[in-house]
Coordinates of C-alpha atoms and ligand atoms in Angstrom, one line a residue:
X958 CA 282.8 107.4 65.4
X959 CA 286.2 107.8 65.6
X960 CA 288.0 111.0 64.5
X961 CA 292.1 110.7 63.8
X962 CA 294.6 113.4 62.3
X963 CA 297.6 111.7 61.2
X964 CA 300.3 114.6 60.3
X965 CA 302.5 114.3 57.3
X966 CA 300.0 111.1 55.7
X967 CA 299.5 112.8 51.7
X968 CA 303.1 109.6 51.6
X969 CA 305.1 107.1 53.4
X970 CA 304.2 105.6 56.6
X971 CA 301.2 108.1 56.9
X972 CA 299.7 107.7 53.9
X973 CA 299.5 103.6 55.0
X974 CA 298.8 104.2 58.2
X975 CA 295.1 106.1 57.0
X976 CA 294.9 103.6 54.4
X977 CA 294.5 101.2 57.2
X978 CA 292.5 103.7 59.6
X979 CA 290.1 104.5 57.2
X980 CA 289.5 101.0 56.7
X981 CA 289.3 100.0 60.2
X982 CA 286.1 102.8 60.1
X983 CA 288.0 105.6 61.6
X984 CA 286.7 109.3 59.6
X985 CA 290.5 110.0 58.9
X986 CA 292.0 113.8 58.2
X987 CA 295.3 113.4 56.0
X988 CA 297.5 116.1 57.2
X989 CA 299.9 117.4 54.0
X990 CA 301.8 121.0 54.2
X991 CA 300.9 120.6 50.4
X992 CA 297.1 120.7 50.0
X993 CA 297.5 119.5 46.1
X994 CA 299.2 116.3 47.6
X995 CA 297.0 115.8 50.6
X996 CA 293.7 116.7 48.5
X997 CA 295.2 113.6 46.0
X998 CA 295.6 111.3 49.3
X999 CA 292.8 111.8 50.5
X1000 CA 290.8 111.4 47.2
X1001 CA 292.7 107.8 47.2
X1002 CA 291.7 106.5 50.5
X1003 CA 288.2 108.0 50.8
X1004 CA 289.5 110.7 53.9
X1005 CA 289.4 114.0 54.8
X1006 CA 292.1 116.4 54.2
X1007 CA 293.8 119.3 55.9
X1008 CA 296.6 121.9 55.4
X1009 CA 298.9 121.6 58.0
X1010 CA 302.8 122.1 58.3
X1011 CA 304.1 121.0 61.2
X1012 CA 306.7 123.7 61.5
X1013 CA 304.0 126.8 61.0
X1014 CA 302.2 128.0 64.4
X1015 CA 299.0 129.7 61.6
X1016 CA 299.0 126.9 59.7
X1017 CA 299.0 124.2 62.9
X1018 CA 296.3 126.7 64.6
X1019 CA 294.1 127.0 60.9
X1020 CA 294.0 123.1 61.4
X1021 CA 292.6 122.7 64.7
X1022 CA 290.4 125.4 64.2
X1023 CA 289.0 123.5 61.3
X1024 CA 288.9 120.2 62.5
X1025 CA 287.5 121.3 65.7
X1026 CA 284.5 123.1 64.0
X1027 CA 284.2 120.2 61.9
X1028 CA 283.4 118.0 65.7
X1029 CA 286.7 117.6 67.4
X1030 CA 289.5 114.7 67.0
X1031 CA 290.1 111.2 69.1
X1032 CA 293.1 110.2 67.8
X1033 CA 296.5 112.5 66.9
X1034 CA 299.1 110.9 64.8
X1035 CA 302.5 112.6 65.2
X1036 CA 304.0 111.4 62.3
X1037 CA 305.3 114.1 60.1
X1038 CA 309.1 113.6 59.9
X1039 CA 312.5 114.7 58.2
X1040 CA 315.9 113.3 58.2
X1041 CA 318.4 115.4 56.6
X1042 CA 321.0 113.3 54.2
X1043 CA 323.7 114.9 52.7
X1044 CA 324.4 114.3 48.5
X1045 CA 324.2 110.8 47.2
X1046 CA 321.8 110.2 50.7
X1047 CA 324.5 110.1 53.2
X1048 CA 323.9 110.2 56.3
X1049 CA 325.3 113.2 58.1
X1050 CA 327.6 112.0 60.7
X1051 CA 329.6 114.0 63.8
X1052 CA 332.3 115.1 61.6
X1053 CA 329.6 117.1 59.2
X1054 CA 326.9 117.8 61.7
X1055 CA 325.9 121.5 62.0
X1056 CA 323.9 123.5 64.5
X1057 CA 321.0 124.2 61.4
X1058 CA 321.1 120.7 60.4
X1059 CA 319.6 120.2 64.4
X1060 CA 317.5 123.1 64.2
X1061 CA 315.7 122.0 60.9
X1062 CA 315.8 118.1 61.9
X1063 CA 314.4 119.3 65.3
X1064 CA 312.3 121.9 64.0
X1065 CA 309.7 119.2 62.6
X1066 CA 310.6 116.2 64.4
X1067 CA 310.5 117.8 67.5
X1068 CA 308.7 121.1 67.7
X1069 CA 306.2 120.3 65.2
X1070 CA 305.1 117.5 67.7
X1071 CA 305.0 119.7 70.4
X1072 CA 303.3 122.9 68.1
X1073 CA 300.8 119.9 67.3
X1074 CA 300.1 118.4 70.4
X1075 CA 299.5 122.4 72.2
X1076 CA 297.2 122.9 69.3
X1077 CA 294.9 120.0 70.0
X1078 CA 294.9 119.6 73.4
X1079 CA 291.7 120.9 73.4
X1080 CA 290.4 119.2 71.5
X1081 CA 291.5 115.6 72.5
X1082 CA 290.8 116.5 76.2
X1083 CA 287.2 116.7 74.7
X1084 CA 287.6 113.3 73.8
X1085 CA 285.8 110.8 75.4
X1086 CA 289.0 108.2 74.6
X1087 CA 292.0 110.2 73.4
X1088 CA 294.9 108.9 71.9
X1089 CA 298.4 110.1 70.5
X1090 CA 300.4 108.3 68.7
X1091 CA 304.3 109.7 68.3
X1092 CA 306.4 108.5 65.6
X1093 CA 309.9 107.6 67.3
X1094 CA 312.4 105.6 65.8
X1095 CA 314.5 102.4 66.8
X1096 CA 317.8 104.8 66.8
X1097 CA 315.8 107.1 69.6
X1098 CA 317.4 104.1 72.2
X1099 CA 320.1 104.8 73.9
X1100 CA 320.8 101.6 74.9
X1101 CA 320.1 100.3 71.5
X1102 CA 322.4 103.3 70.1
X1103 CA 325.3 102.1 72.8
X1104 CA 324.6 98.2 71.6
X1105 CA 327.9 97.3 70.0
X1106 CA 327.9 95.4 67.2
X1107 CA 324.5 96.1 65.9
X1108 CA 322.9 97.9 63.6
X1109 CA 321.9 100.9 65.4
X1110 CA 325.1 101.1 66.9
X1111 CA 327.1 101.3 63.5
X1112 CA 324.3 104.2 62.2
X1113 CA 326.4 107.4 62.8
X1114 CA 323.9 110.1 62.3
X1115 CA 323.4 112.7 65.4
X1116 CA 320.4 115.1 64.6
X1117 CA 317.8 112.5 63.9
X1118 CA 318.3 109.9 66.6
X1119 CA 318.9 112.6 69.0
X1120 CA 315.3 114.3 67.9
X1121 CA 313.4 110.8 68.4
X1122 CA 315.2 110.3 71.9
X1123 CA 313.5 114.1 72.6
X1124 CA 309.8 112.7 70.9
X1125 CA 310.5 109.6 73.9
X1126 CA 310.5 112.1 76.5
X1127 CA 307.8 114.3 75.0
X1128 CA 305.9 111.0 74.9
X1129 CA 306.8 109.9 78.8
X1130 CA 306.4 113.4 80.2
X1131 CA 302.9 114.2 78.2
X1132 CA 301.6 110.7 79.1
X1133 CA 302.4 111.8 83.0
X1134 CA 300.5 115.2 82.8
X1135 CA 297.1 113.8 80.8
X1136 CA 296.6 110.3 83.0
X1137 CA 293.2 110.1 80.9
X1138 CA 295.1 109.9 77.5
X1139 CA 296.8 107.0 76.0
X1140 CA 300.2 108.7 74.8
X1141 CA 302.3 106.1 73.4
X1142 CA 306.2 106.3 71.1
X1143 CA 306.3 104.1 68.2
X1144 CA 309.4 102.9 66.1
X1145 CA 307.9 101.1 63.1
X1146 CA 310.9 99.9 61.9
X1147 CA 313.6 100.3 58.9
X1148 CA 311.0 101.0 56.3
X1149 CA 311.5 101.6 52.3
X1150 CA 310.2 105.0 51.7
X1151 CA 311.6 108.7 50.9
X1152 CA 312.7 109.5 54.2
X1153 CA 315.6 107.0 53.7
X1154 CA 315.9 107.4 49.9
X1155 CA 313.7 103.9 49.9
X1156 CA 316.3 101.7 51.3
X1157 CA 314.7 100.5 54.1
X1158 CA 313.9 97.0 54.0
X1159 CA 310.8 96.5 55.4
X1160 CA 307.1 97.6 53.2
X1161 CA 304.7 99.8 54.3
X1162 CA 302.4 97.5 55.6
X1163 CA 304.6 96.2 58.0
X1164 CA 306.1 99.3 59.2
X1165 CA 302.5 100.8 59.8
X1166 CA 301.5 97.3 61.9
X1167 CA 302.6 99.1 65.2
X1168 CA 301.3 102.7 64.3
X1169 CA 297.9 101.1 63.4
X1170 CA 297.8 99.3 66.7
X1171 CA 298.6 102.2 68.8
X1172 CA 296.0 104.4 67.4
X1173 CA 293.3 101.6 68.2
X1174 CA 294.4 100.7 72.2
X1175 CA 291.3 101.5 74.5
X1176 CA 291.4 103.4 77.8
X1177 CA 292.7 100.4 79.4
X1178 CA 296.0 100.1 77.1
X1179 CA 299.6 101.2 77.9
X1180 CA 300.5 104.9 78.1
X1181 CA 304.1 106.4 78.5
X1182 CA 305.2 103.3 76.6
X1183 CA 307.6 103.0 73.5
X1184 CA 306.9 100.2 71.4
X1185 CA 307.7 98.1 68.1
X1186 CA 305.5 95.3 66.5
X1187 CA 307.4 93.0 68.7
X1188 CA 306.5 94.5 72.0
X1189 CA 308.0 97.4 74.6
X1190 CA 311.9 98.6 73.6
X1191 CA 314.5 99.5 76.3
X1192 CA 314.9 103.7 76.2
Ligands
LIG1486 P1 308.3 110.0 54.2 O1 307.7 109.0 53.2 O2 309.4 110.9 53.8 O3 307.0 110.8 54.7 C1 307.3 111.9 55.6 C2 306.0 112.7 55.6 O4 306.2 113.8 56.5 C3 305.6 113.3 54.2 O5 304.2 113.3 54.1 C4 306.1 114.7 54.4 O6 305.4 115.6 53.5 C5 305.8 115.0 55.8 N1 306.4 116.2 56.3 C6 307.8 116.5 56.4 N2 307.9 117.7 56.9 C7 306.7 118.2 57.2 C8 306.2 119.4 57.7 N3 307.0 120.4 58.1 N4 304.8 119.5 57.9 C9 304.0 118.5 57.6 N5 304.4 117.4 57.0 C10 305.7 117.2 56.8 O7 308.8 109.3 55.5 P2 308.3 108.0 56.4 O8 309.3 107.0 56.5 O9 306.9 107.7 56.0 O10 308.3 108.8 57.9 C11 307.1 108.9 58.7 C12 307.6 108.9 60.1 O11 308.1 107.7 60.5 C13 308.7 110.0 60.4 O12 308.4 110.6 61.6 C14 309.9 109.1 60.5 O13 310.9 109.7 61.3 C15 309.4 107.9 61.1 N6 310.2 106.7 61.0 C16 310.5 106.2 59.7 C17 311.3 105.1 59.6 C18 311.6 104.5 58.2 O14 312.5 103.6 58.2 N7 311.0 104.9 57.2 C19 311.9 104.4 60.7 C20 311.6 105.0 62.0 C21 310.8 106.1 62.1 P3 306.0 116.0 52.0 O15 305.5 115.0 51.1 O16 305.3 117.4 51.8 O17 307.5 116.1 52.1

């Protein structure tokens, strides 16, 4: 059996990704800073549900306290994110961008995945396949960022593609350290939910294809890698 903790999942790209977990016969935790919200997910998909803000070292320890007592974890999901937007859901650019929009962008985005991965460590070393799953982003490329003409080029935000490029080299430099783990970034793609004010353009489903795939690769799967539904993207 197959234990998975995807953070942030009571919504979004989470909440799809457990769907499909769940499904695939994984015992899934939902992890939701709200436990009204996550107790509501979970009661939806038939999972498990846990307290946990990303940005809180008691509540990120309460977790893995619970989860280990409850028989340990296989599979972390890093997926609990924010993108600040200024009114009318602009994104903040470098004329507008602050030194507390980075720290609270970077505070979940980035130290929440590192607060989450310290915290189960343990846990997934006890493992007997241990995966992680990080959720990137297409704009954590810098070579996609310095692509002229293109999409990602013409985004102008700074905190949030600057966080995901720091989740790549979380990703590269954990996947060095823990050989035995399969540690792999994920960018699923311009998706409609609230993180964008739902103008993405792609659904659910698809944008949880790649995260879905990633949790399921075996001991003999990539590691250190960064990856869409298409295949591996350039850093
Ligand atoms: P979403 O619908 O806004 O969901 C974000 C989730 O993260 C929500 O469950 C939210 O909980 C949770 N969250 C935020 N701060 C948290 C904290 N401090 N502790 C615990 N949970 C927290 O956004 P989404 O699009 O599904 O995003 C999921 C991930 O995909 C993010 O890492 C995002 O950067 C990444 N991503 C998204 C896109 C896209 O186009 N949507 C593209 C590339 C990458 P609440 O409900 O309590 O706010």
């Amino acid at each position: 059996m197959t234990t998975t903790l995807i953070t942030g999942a009571n919504k979004g790209l989470g909440f799809e990704t457990a769907r499909r977990l769940v499904e695939a016969g994984h015992t899934v935790y939902i992890g939701s800073r709200d436990a009204e919200r996550g107790r509501r997910a979970a009661e939806r998909l038939g999972a498990r549900t846990v307290r946990l803000d990303v940005t809180d070292d008691d509540s990120v320890r309460t977790a893995a306290a619970a989860i280990e007592a409850d028989g340990g974890l296989d599979v972390l999901i890093n997926n609990a994110g924010v993108e600040e937007r200024a009114d009318g859901n602009a994104v903040i650019g470098a004329a507008d961008v602050t030194a507390d929009t980075m720290r609270n962008t970077f505070e979940t985005n980035v130290f929440g995945t590192v607060r989450v991965l310290h915290a189960f460590l343990p846990l997934l070393r006890r493992s007997a396949a241990p995966v992680v799953v990080n959720l990137s982003s297409g704009l954590a490329s810098l070579t996609r960022v310095t692509d002229a003409g293109t999409p990602t080029y013409a985004y102008p935000g700074v905190a949030y593609p600057a966080s995901k490029t720091a989740v790549n080299m979380i990703t590269v430099q954990y996947a060095k350290a823990f050989p035995h783990m399969r540690i792999n970034a994920v960018e699923p793609g311009f998706t409609k939910t609230d993180l964008n004010g739902n103008t993405g353009i792609q659904t659910v489903e698809q944008g949880a294809e790649i995260i879905v795939r990633m949790a399921q690769v075996g001991p003999d799967g990539p590691t250190g890698g960064y990856f869409d539904a298409e295949g591996t993207l350039p850093w």
